[in-house]
CSV table of C-alpha atoms in Angstrom, one decimal:
chain,number,residue,atom,x,y,z
A,261,MET,CA,0.0,0.0,0.0
A,262,ASN,CA,2.9,2.2,0.8
A,263,VAL,CA,4.1,2.1,-2.8
A,264,LEU,CA,0.8,3.4,-4.0
A,265,THR,CA,0.1,6.1,-1.4
A,266,LYS,CA,3.6,7.5,-1.7
A,267,ASN,CA,3.4,7.8,-5.5
A,268,PHE,CA,-0.3,8.3,-5.8
A,269,SER,CA,-0.2,11.5,-7.8
A,270,PHE,CA,2.4,9.9,-10.1
A,271,PHE,CA,0.2,6.9,-10.6
A,272,LEU,CA,-2.8,9.1,-11.3
A,273,ASP,CA,-0.8,11.2,-13.8
A,274,ALA,CA,0.5,8.1,-15.6
A,275,PHE,CA,-2.9,6.5,-15.9
A,276,GLY,CA,-4.4,9.8,-17.0
A,277,GLN,CA,-1.9,9.8,-19.9
A,278,THR,CA,-2.8,6.2,-20.7
A,279,LEU,CA,-6.5,7.1,-20.8
A,280,GLN,CA,-5.9,10.0,-23.1
A,281,LEU,CA,-3.8,8.0,-25.4
A,282,PHE,CA,-6.5,5.3,-25.4
A,283,ALA,CA,-9.4,7.7,-25.9
A,284,ILE,CA,-7.9,9.5,-28.9
A,285,SER,CA,-6.7,6.2,-30.6
A,286,ALA,CA,-10.0,4.5,-29.9
A,287,VAL,CA,-12.0,7.2,-31.7
A,288,LEU,CA,-9.6,7.4,-34.6
A,289,SER,CA,-9.4,3.6,-35.0
A,290,LEU,CA,-13.2,3.1,-34.8
A,291,VAL,CA,-13.7,5.7,-37.5
A,292,LEU,CA,-10.9,4.5,-39.8
A,293,GLY,CA,-11.8,0.8,-39.1
A,294,THR,CA,-15.4,1.3,-40.1
A,295,LEU,CA,-14.4,3.1,-43.3
A,296,LEU,CA,-12.0,0.3,-44.1
A,297,ALA,CA,-14.8,-2.2,-43.5
A,298,ALA,CA,-17.0,-0.2,-46.0
A,299,LEU,CA,-14.1,-0.5,-48.5
A,300,ARG,CA,-13.8,-4.2,-48.0
A,301,VAL,CA,-17.5,-4.8,-48.8
A,302,SER,CA,-17.7,-2.3,-51.6
A,303,PRO,CA,-18.8,-3.4,-55.0
A,304,VAL,CA,-15.7,-1.7,-56.5
A,305,PRO,CA,-12.8,-4.2,-56.8
A,306,VAL,CA,-10.1,-1.5,-56.3
A,307,PHE,CA,-11.6,-0.4,-53.0
A,308,ARG,CA,-11.9,-4.0,-51.8
A,309,GLY,CA,-8.2,-4.4,-52.8
A,310,ILE,CA,-7.1,-1.4,-50.8
A,311,GLY,CA,-9.0,-2.5,-47.7
A,312,THR,CA,-7.6,-6.0,-47.9
A,313,ALA,CA,-4.1,-4.8,-48.4
A,314,TYR,CA,-4.3,-2.5,-45.4
A,315,VAL,CA,-5.6,-5.2,-43.1
A,316,THR,CA,-3.0,-7.7,-44.3
A,317,ILE,CA,-0.2,-5.3,-43.7
A,318,LEU,CA,-1.2,-3.7,-40.4
A,319,ARG,CA,-2.7,-6.7,-38.8
A,320,ASN,CA,0.2,-8.9,-39.6
A,321,THR,CA,2.9,-6.5,-38.3
A,322,PRO,CA,3.9,-6.4,-34.6
A,323,LEU,CA,2.7,-3.3,-32.9
A,324,THR,CA,6.3,-2.5,-31.8
A,325,LEU,CA,7.4,-2.4,-35.4
A,326,VAL,CA,4.6,0.0,-36.3
A,327,PHE,CA,5.8,2.2,-33.5
A,328,VAL,CA,9.4,1.9,-34.7
A,329,PHE,CA,8.3,3.0,-38.1
A,330,PHE,CA,6.4,6.1,-37.0
A,331,VAL,CA,8.9,7.2,-34.3
A,332,PHE,CA,12.2,6.5,-36.1
A,333,ALA,CA,11.7,5.8,-39.8
A,334,TYR,CA,8.8,8.1,-40.7
A,335,PRO,CA,10.7,11.3,-39.6
A,336,LEU,CA,13.5,10.4,-42.1
A,337,LEU,CA,11.0,10.7,-44.9
A,338,GLU,CA,10.6,14.4,-43.9
A,339,ILE,CA,7.0,14.7,-45.0
A,340,LEU,CA,5.3,16.2,-42.0
A,341,LYS,CA,7.0,16.5,-38.7
A,342,ILE,CA,5.3,14.7,-35.8
A,343,ASP,CA,6.3,14.4,-32.2
A,344,GLU,CA,6.5,11.1,-30.3
A,345,TYR,CA,3.1,11.5,-28.8
A,346,THR,CA,1.4,12.0,-32.2
A,347,ALA,CA,3.5,9.1,-33.6
A,348,ALA,CA,2.2,6.9,-30.8
A,349,VAL,CA,-1.4,7.9,-31.5
A,350,VAL,CA,-0.9,7.3,-35.2
A,351,ALA,CA,0.7,3.9,-34.7
A,352,LEU,CA,-2.0,2.7,-32.2
A,353,SER,CA,-4.8,4.0,-34.4
A,354,LEU,CA,-3.6,2.6,-37.7
A,355,TYR,CA,-2.8,-0.8,-36.1
A,356,THR,CA,-6.1,-1.1,-34.2
A,357,ALA,CA,-8.1,0.1,-37.2
A,358,ALA,CA,-7.2,-3.2,-39.0
A,359,PHE,CA,-8.8,-5.2,-36.2
A,360,VAL,CA,-11.8,-2.9,-36.0
A,361,CYS,CA,-12.2,-3.3,-39.7
A,362,GLU,CA,-12.4,-7.1,-39.4
A,363,VAL,CA,-14.8,-6.9,-36.5
A,364,VAL,CA,-17.1,-4.6,-38.3
A,365,ARG,CA,-16.9,-6.7,-41.5
A,366,SER,CA,-17.8,-9.8,-39.6
A,367,GLY,CA,-20.8,-7.9,-38.2
A,368,ILE,CA,-21.8,-6.9,-41.7
A,369,ASN,CA,-21.7,-10.5,-42.8
A,370,THR,CA,-24.2,-11.4,-40.1
A,371,VAL,CA,-26.8,-9.1,-41.6
A,372,PRO,CA,-29.1,-11.1,-43.9
A,373,VAL,CA,-28.4,-10.4,-47.6
A,374,GLY,CA,-32.1,-9.7,-48.1
A,375,GLN,CA,-31.7,-6.4,-46.1
A,376,ALA,CA,-29.2,-5.2,-48.6
A,377,GLU,CA,-31.3,-6.4,-51.5
A,378,ALA,CA,-34.4,-4.6,-50.2
A,379,SER,CA,-32.4,-1.4,-49.8
A,380,ARG,CA,-31.0,-1.7,-53.4
A,381,ALA,CA,-34.5,-2.4,-54.7
A,382,LEU,CA,-35.8,0.8,-53.1
A,383,GLY,CA,-33.1,2.8,-54.9
A,384,LEU,CA,-30.7,3.4,-52.0
A,385,THR,CA,-27.1,3.9,-53.1
A,386,PHE,CA,-24.3,1.8,-51.6
A,387,THR,CA,-23.4,4.3,-49.0
A,388,GLN,CA,-27.1,4.9,-48.0
A,389,MET,CA,-27.6,1.2,-47.7
A,390,LEU,CA,-24.5,0.8,-45.6
A,391,GLY,CA,-25.2,3.8,-43.4
A,392,ASN,CA,-29.0,3.3,-42.9
A,393,VAL,CA,-29.6,-0.4,-43.0
A,394,VAL,CA,-26.6,-2.6,-42.9
A,395,LEU,CA,-24.2,-0.9,-40.4
A,396,PRO,CA,-26.8,-0.2,-37.7
A,397,GLN,CA,-27.7,-3.8,-37.7
A,398,ALA,CA,-24.1,-5.0,-38.0
A,399,LEU,CA,-23.0,-3.0,-35.0
A,400,ARG,CA,-25.4,-4.9,-32.7
A,401,SER,CA,-23.6,-8.2,-33.2
A,402,VAL,CA,-20.1,-6.7,-32.9
A,403,VAL,CA,-20.3,-5.3,-29.4
A,404,PRO,CA,-18.5,-8.2,-27.6
A,405,PRO,CA,-15.6,-8.5,-30.1
A,406,MET,CA,-15.3,-4.8,-30.5
A,407,THR,CA,-15.0,-4.4,-26.7
A,408,SER,CA,-12.2,-7.0,-26.8
A,409,THR,CA,-10.5,-5.0,-29.5
A,410,MET,CA,-10.8,-1.8,-27.4
A,411,ILE,CA,-9.5,-3.6,-24.3
A,412,ALA,CA,-6.5,-4.8,-26.4
A,413,LEU,CA,-5.9,-1.2,-27.5
A,414,LEU,CA,-6.0,0.1,-23.9
A,415,LYS,CA,-3.3,-2.4,-22.9
A,416,ASN,CA,-1.4,-1.9,-26.1
A,417,THR,CA,-0.8,1.8,-25.1
A,418,THR,CA,1.9,0.5,-22.8
A,419,VAL,CA,4.0,-0.3,-25.9
A,420,ALA,CA,4.6,3.5,-26.0
A,421,SER,CA,6.9,3.2,-23.0
A,422,GLY,CA,9.7,2.2,-25.3
A,423,PHE,CA,9.2,5.3,-27.4
A,424,ALA,CA,9.4,8.1,-24.9
A,425,VAL,CA,5.7,8.6,-24.5
A,426,PHE,CA,4.8,8.8,-20.9
A,427,GLN,CA,1.9,6.6,-19.6
A,428,ALA,CA,1.2,3.8,-17.1
A,429,GLY,CA,3.8,1.6,-18.7
A,430,ASN,CA,6.5,3.9,-17.4
A,431,ILE,CA,5.6,3.5,-13.7
A,432,ARG,CA,8.0,0.7,-13.2
A,433,GLU,CA,11.0,2.7,-14.3
A,434,GLN,CA,10.1,5.5,-11.9
A,435,LEU,CA,9.6,3.1,-9.0
A,436,SER,CA,12.8,1.4,-9.8
A,437,ASP,CA,14.7,4.7,-9.9
A,438,GLN,CA,13.4,5.6,-6.5
A,439,GLY,CA,14.3,2.2,-5.1
A,440,ASP,CA,10.6,1.3,-4.3
A,441,ASN,CA,9.3,-2.3,-4.4
A,442,VAL,CA,8.8,-2.7,-8.2
A,443,LEU,CA,6.9,-6.0,-8.0
A,444,LEU,CA,4.4,-4.5,-5.6
A,445,GLY,CA,4.2,-1.4,-7.8
A,446,LEU,CA,3.5,-3.6,-10.9
A,447,LEU,CA,0.6,-5.3,-9.1
A,448,TRP,CA,-0.9,-1.9,-8.5
A,449,VAL,CA,-0.4,-1.1,-12.2
A,450,ALA,CA,-2.2,-4.3,-13.1
A,451,LEU,CA,-5.0,-3.4,-10.8
A,452,GLY,CA,-5.2,0.0,-12.4
A,453,PHE,CA,-5.7,-1.6,-15.8
A,454,VAL,CA,-8.4,-3.9,-14.4
A,455,ILE,CA,-10.2,-0.8,-13.1
A,456,LEU,CA,-9.9,1.0,-16.4
A,457,VAL,CA,-11.2,-2.0,-18.3
A,458,MET,CA,-14.3,-2.4,-16.1
A,459,PRO,CA,-16.2,0.6,-17.5
A,460,LEU,CA,-15.6,-0.8,-21.0
A,461,THR,CA,-17.2,-4.1,-20.0
A,462,TYR,CA,-20.0,-2.1,-18.5
A,463,VAL,CA,-20.5,-0.2,-21.7
A,464,GLN,CA,-20.6,-3.5,-23.6
A,465,GLN,CA,-23.4,-4.8,-21.3
A,466,VAL,CA,-25.4,-1.7,-21.8
A,467,PHE,CA,-25.2,-1.8,-25.6
A,468,GLU,CA,-25.9,-5.5,-25.7
A,469,LYS,CA,-29.0,-5.0,-23.6
A,470,ARG,CA,-30.3,-2.0,-25.5
A,471,TRP,CA,-29.7,-3.4,-28.9
A,472,SER,CA,-31.1,-6.9,-28.2
A,473,VAL,CA,-34.7,-5.5,-27.8
A,474,ALA,CA,-35.5,-4.6,-31.3
A,475,ARG,CA,-34.4,-7.8,-32.9
B,116,MET,CA,-55.3,-0.4,-75.0
B,117,THR,CA,-52.3,1.9,-74.9
B,118,ALA,CA,-51.1,3.7,-78.0
B,119,ALA,CA,-48.8,1.7,-80.2
B,120,SER,CA,-46.1,4.3,-79.8
B,121,ALA,CA,-45.8,4.0,-76.0
B,122,PRO,CA,-42.9,1.7,-75.0
B,123,PRO,CA,-43.9,-1.3,-72.8
B,124,MET,CA,-43.3,-0.8,-69.1
B,125,ILE,CA,-41.0,-3.9,-69.1
B,126,ARG,CA,-39.3,-5.3,-72.2
B,127,VAL,CA,-37.1,-8.4,-71.9
B,128,ALA,CA,-35.5,-9.5,-75.1
B,129,GLY,CA,-33.3,-12.4,-75.8
B,130,VAL,CA,-32.1,-12.7,-72.2
B,131,ASP,CA,-29.7,-15.4,-71.2
B,132,LYS,CA,-28.4,-16.1,-67.7
B,133,PHE,CA,-26.1,-18.7,-66.3
B,134,PHE,CA,-25.4,-19.8,-62.7
B,135,GLY,CA,-22.1,-21.4,-63.4
B,136,PRO,CA,-22.8,-24.2,-65.9
B,137,LEU,CA,-26.6,-24.0,-65.2
B,138,HIS,CA,-28.5,-22.2,-67.9
B,139,VAL,CA,-31.3,-20.6,-65.8
B,140,LEU,CA,-32.8,-18.2,-68.4
B,141,LYS,CA,-32.9,-19.3,-72.0
B,142,ASN,CA,-33.5,-16.6,-74.6
B,143,VAL,CA,-36.4,-15.1,-72.7
B,144,GLN,CA,-38.7,-12.7,-74.4
B,145,LEU,CA,-41.4,-10.8,-72.5
B,146,GLU,CA,-43.2,-7.5,-72.7
B,147,VAL,CA,-45.4,-6.0,-70.1
B,148,PRO,CA,-47.5,-3.1,-71.3
B,149,LYS,CA,-48.4,-0.3,-68.9
B,150,GLY,CA,-51.3,-1.2,-66.6
B,151,GLN,CA,-51.1,-4.9,-67.3
B,152,VAL,CA,-50.9,-7.6,-64.6
B,153,VAL,CA,-48.8,-10.5,-65.7
B,154,VAL,CA,-48.5,-13.6,-63.6
B,155,VAL,CA,-45.5,-15.9,-64.0
B,156,LEU,CA,-46.2,-19.5,-63.2
B,157,GLY,CA,-44.0,-22.5,-63.4
B,158,PRO,CA,-42.4,-25.3,-61.4
B,159,SER,CA,-39.7,-24.5,-58.9
B,160,GLY,CA,-36.3,-24.1,-60.6
B,161,SER,CA,-37.9,-22.9,-63.8
B,162,GLY,CA,-36.2,-19.5,-63.6
B,163,LYS,CA,-39.3,-17.4,-62.8
B,164,SER,CA,-37.8,-15.8,-59.6
B,165,THR,CA,-34.5,-15.2,-61.4
B,166,LEU,CA,-36.4,-13.5,-64.2
B,167,CYS,CA,-38.2,-11.3,-61.7
B,168,ARG,CA,-34.9,-10.3,-60.1
B,169,THR,CA,-33.2,-9.5,-63.4
B,170,ILE,CA,-35.7,-6.8,-64.1
B,171,ASN,CA,-34.3,-4.4,-61.4
B,172,ARG,CA,-30.9,-6.0,-61.9
B,173,LEU,CA,-30.6,-7.7,-58.5
B,174,GLU,CA,-29.4,-10.4,-60.8
B,175,PRO,CA,-27.2,-9.3,-63.7
B,176,ILE,CA,-27.8,-11.0,-67.1
B,177,ASP,CA,-25.3,-12.5,-69.4
B,178,SER,CA,-26.8,-11.4,-72.7
B,179,GLY,CA,-29.9,-9.8,-74.0
B,180,VAL,CA,-31.7,-6.5,-73.3
B,181,ILE,CA,-33.9,-5.4,-70.4
B,182,GLU,CA,-35.7,-2.1,-70.6
B,183,VAL,CA,-37.9,-0.5,-68.0
B,184,ASP,CA,-40.2,2.2,-69.4
B,185,GLY,CA,-38.1,2.4,-72.6
B,186,GLN,CA,-34.8,2.8,-70.7
B,187,PRO,CA,-32.2,0.0,-70.8
B,188,LEU,CA,-31.0,-1.0,-67.4
B,189,PRO,CA,-27.8,0.9,-66.6
B,190,ALA,CA,-24.7,-0.7,-64.9
B,191,GLU,CA,-24.5,-0.7,-61.1
B,192,GLY,CA,-24.3,2.8,-59.8
B,193,LYS,CA,-26.3,6.0,-59.2
B,194,GLU,CA,-28.2,5.7,-62.4
B,195,LEU,CA,-29.3,2.2,-61.6
B,196,ALA,CA,-30.4,3.3,-58.1
B,197,ARG,CA,-32.5,6.0,-59.7
B,198,LEU,CA,-34.2,3.4,-62.0
B,199,ARG,CA,-34.7,1.0,-59.1
B,200,ALA,CA,-36.5,3.8,-57.1
B,201,ASP,CA,-39.2,3.6,-59.8
B,202,VAL,CA,-39.5,-0.2,-59.7
B,203,GLY,CA,-41.2,-1.5,-56.6
B,204,MET,CA,-40.2,-5.0,-55.4
B,205,VAL,CA,-41.8,-7.4,-52.9
B,206,PHE,CA,-39.8,-10.4,-51.7
B,207,GLN,CA,-40.7,-13.8,-50.6
B,208,SER,CA,-39.0,-13.2,-47.2
B,209,PHE,CA,-40.4,-9.7,-46.8
B,210,ASN,CA,-37.0,-8.2,-46.0
B,211,LEU,CA,-38.3,-5.4,-43.8
B,212,PHE,CA,-35.5,-3.5,-42.1
B,213,ALA,CA,-35.3,-5.3,-38.8
B,214,HIS,CA,-34.0,-2.4,-36.7
B,215,LYS,CA,-36.7,0.1,-37.8
B,216,THR,CA,-40.3,0.3,-37.0
B,217,ILE,CA,-42.9,-0.4,-39.6
B,218,VAL,CA,-43.6,3.3,-40.4
B,219,GLU,CA,-39.8,4.0,-40.4
B,220,ASN,CA,-39.4,1.2,-42.9
B,221,VAL,CA,-42.0,2.8,-45.2
B,222,MET,CA,-40.5,6.3,-44.8
B,223,LEU,CA,-36.8,5.5,-45.3
B,224,ALA,CA,-36.5,5.4,-49.0
B,225,PRO,CA,-38.8,8.5,-49.7
B,226,VAL,CA,-36.7,10.5,-47.2
B,227,LYS,CA,-33.2,9.3,-48.3
B,228,VAL,CA,-33.8,8.7,-52.0
B,229,ARG,CA,-36.6,11.2,-52.9
B,230,LYS,CA,-35.5,13.7,-50.3
B,231,THR,CA,-39.1,14.0,-49.1
B,232,PRO,CA,-39.4,16.0,-45.8
B,233,ALA,CA,-39.8,13.5,-42.9
B,234,ALA,CA,-43.2,14.9,-41.9
B,235,ASP,CA,-44.6,14.5,-45.4
B,236,ALA,CA,-43.1,11.0,-45.7
B,237,ARG,CA,-44.7,10.0,-42.4
B,238,LYS,CA,-48.1,11.2,-43.6
B,239,THR,CA,-47.9,9.3,-46.8
B,240,ALA,CA,-46.5,6.2,-45.0
B,241,MET,CA,-49.5,6.3,-42.6
B,242,GLU,CA,-51.9,6.6,-45.5
B,243,LEU,CA,-50.3,3.6,-47.2
B,244,LEU,CA,-50.3,1.5,-44.0
B,245,GLU,CA,-54.0,2.4,-43.7
B,246,ARG,CA,-54.6,1.2,-47.2
B,247,VAL,CA,-52.9,-2.2,-46.5
B,248,GLY,CA,-54.8,-2.4,-43.2
B,249,ILE,CA,-52.0,-2.2,-40.7
B,250,ALA,CA,-51.9,1.5,-39.6
B,251,ASN,CA,-52.3,0.3,-36.0
B,252,GLN,CA,-49.0,-1.6,-36.2
B,253,ALA,CA,-47.0,1.5,-37.4
B,254,ASP,CA,-44.8,1.8,-34.3
B,255,LYS,CA,-44.0,-1.9,-33.9
B,256,PHE,CA,-40.9,-3.6,-35.1
B,257,PRO,CA,-41.1,-6.1,-38.0
B,258,ALA,CA,-40.5,-9.1,-35.8
B,259,GLN,CA,-43.5,-8.3,-33.7
B,260,LEU,CA,-45.9,-8.6,-36.7
B,261,SER,CA,-47.3,-11.7,-38.3
B,262,GLY,CA,-46.0,-12.8,-41.7
B,263,GLY,CA,-49.1,-11.5,-43.5
B,264,GLN,CA,-48.8,-8.1,-41.8
B,265,GLN,CA,-45.1,-8.0,-42.6
B,266,GLN,CA,-45.7,-8.6,-46.2
B,267,ARG,CA,-48.4,-6.0,-46.4
B,268,ALA,CA,-45.9,-3.5,-44.7
B,269,ALA,CA,-43.4,-4.5,-47.4
B,270,ILE,CA,-45.9,-3.7,-50.1
B,271,ALA,CA,-46.6,-0.3,-48.5
B,272,ARG,CA,-42.8,0.3,-48.4
B,273,ALA,CA,-42.5,-0.4,-52.1
B,274,LEU,CA,-45.6,1.8,-52.9
B,275,ALA,CA,-44.2,4.7,-50.9
B,276,MET,CA,-41.7,5.3,-53.8
B,277,LYS,CA,-44.7,5.7,-56.2
B,278,PRO,CA,-43.3,3.1,-58.5
B,279,LYS,CA,-44.2,2.8,-62.2
B,280,VAL,CA,-44.2,-1.0,-61.9
B,281,MET,CA,-44.3,-3.5,-59.1
B,282,LEU,CA,-42.4,-6.8,-59.1
B,283,PHE,CA,-43.6,-9.6,-56.8
B,284,ASP,CA,-41.3,-12.5,-56.1
B,285,GLU,CA,-43.4,-15.2,-54.6
B,286,PRO,CA,-45.0,-12.8,-52.1
B,287,THR,CA,-47.1,-15.4,-50.4
B,288,SER,CA,-44.8,-18.5,-50.5
B,289,ALA,CA,-43.4,-17.9,-47.0
B,290,LEU,CA,-46.8,-17.3,-45.4
B,291,ASP,CA,-49.0,-19.5,-43.3
B,292,PRO,CA,-52.1,-20.4,-45.3
B,293,GLU,CA,-54.5,-18.3,-43.4
B,294,MET,CA,-52.4,-15.2,-44.1
B,295,VAL,CA,-52.2,-15.6,-47.9
B,296,GLN,CA,-55.5,-14.1,-48.6
B,297,GLU,CA,-54.9,-10.8,-46.8
B,298,VAL,CA,-51.8,-10.2,-49.0
B,299,LEU,CA,-53.6,-11.3,-52.2
B,300,ASP,CA,-56.4,-8.9,-51.4
B,301,VAL,CA,-54.0,-6.0,-51.2
B,302,MET,CA,-52.4,-7.1,-54.5
B,303,THR,CA,-55.8,-7.5,-56.2
B,304,GLY,CA,-56.7,-4.0,-55.0
B,305,LEU,CA,-53.5,-2.7,-56.6
B,306,ALA,CA,-54.2,-4.5,-59.8
B,307,LYS,CA,-57.7,-2.9,-59.9
B,308,ASP,CA,-56.1,0.5,-59.5
B,309,GLY,CA,-54.2,0.0,-62.7
B,310,MET,CA,-50.7,-0.7,-61.3
B,311,THR,CA,-48.4,-2.5,-63.8
B,312,MET,CA,-47.5,-5.7,-62.1
B,313,LEU,CA,-45.3,-8.7,-62.7
B,314,VAL,CA,-46.1,-11.4,-60.2
B,315,VAL,CA,-44.3,-14.7,-59.7
B,316,THR,CA,-46.5,-16.9,-57.6
B,317,HIS,CA,-48.0,-20.3,-57.0
B,318,GLU,CA,-51.4,-18.8,-56.3
B,319,MET,CA,-53.6,-20.0,-59.1
B,320,GLY,CA,-56.6,-18.3,-57.7
B,321,PHE,CA,-54.9,-14.9,-58.0
B,322,ALA,CA,-53.7,-15.7,-61.5
B,323,ARG,CA,-57.3,-16.5,-62.6
B,324,LYS,CA,-58.9,-13.5,-60.9
B,325,ALA,CA,-56.4,-10.7,-61.2
B,326,ALA,CA,-54.1,-11.5,-64.1
B,327,ASP,CA,-54.4,-10.0,-67.6
B,328,ARG,CA,-51.9,-12.5,-68.8
B,329,VAL,CA,-50.2,-15.7,-67.7
B,330,ILE,CA,-46.7,-16.6,-68.5
B,331,PHE,CA,-45.7,-20.2,-68.0
B,332,MET,CA,-42.0,-20.9,-67.6
B,333,SER,CA,-40.2,-24.3,-67.5
B,334,ASP,CA,-36.5,-25.0,-67.5
B,335,GLY,CA,-35.6,-21.4,-68.0
B,336,GLU,CA,-37.8,-20.9,-71.1
B,337,VAL,CA,-41.1,-19.1,-71.5
B,338,VAL,CA,-43.3,-21.9,-72.7
B,339,GLU,CA,-46.7,-20.3,-72.8
B,340,ASP,CA,-47.9,-16.7,-72.9
B,341,SER,CA,-51.7,-16.5,-72.9
B,342,THR,CA,-54.8,-15.2,-71.0
B,343,PRO,CA,-55.7,-16.9,-67.7
B,344,GLU,CA,-58.8,-18.5,-69.2
B,345,GLU,CA,-56.9,-20.0,-72.1
B,346,PHE,CA,-54.0,-21.2,-69.9
B,347,PHE,CA,-56.1,-22.9,-67.3
B,348,SER,CA,-58.7,-24.4,-69.6
B,349,ALA,CA,-56.7,-25.3,-72.7
B,350,PRO,CA,-52.9,-25.2,-72.1
B,351,LYS,CA,-51.0,-25.8,-75.3
B,352,SER,CA,-47.8,-27.4,-74.2
B,353,ASN,CA,-47.4,-30.7,-72.5
B,354,ARG,CA,-45.2,-29.2,-69.8
B,355,ALA,CA,-48.0,-26.8,-68.8
B,356,LYS,CA,-50.6,-29.6,-68.9
B,357,ASP,CA,-48.3,-31.7,-66.7
B,358,PHE,CA,-47.8,-28.8,-64.3
B,359,LEU,CA,-51.5,-28.0,-64.0
B,360,GLY,CA,-52.3,-31.6,-63.6
B,361,LYS,CA,-50.0,-31.7,-60.6
B,362,ILE,CA,-51.5,-28.7,-58.8
B,363,LEU,CA,-55.2,-28.8,-59.8
B,364,THR,CA,-55.9,-32.4,-58.9
B,365,HIS,CA,-56.0,-31.6,-55.2
């Protein structure tokens, strides 16, 4: 307990940074991932190809390598200067978007094909069909796997420790520098993550309940 | 009769379609003039549903021409969406939007495709639901309705776009027997009001009562094209005689 009370403001600060990194990356990856899923089910072969290529590359690359690229390699290209924090957000968002895409796409596949056919028969365009008919129904069935993806993102933020972006993953170094009990400190960090994940699980339950009614 | 210069509402000429090696439509010719009700009969697997679905290009064809109101079907895209907006379609499995209430189902396309203000679309939707006899179900979800009610809602949804022509793809085949009549009544009413209709069905009673013409299909070919009286009393082909023999003996 001593480790925690002594460094409480430090813990709070670190987890605050974790949350911020998570929140920004979550929003960006959800938006990008949904757009990618739309590409992957598009009637245009080129769009489908782009979506598939993106998922293949980003999902099959270790997250650390994605970080390495944006923190070390990307600046050498001298396109647009970004600091480490932005690089971390970009790496996390692009990486997670590949997983979000696949979750959304699997949701789209659960919507009966007749729903899309009825939309097309009424004269809705592809985007209107996706936005008004297919995606709203697809999202109902993706709540549990999407929550898992978001939980993974939350924990993946600790990878940023290796790239000079301060968050909960850095707590260990600090404790170690101060000569505190690192093992005990890490247990508190683990508990911190459990506490952060709990609201996500709660949100999952709320959405599952709300969306199961209208089926 | 319409003037000779007016194009038919639907023109299908020399249409072929394959599912892999299976030749499902064989050089199909069919014209549906404005205001006519054409019923397509035939054994299952004869290609009648496929024919119905090619007319708004839910199934693309391999060769031949399909025109709706004198306009050849465009390739997939905005132009095709515009054409589909004028062609109502009713499916065997209703295909109501499961996450929207009945009235929302009917309003969706007028609001999104025709850009009708929501209030106007709702008013029209309620009138249509009144007409098909389910105005009191307007705020329920599709799953809460009986099959017959769902299919009537689906007809109202198609009518909300003020289509030039209505396609019915076995609209009563998925219904319990006691619900078939309520759907057929709505369709008969439509036919009386002069709607151009192409109806794929197994309901011989409807074909006799409401059809101007009966098309008989077998193995992907249009085998007979005649009036209901002629078709039911004196079918010309053996395949039609065989088909009628199987259903009318009960």
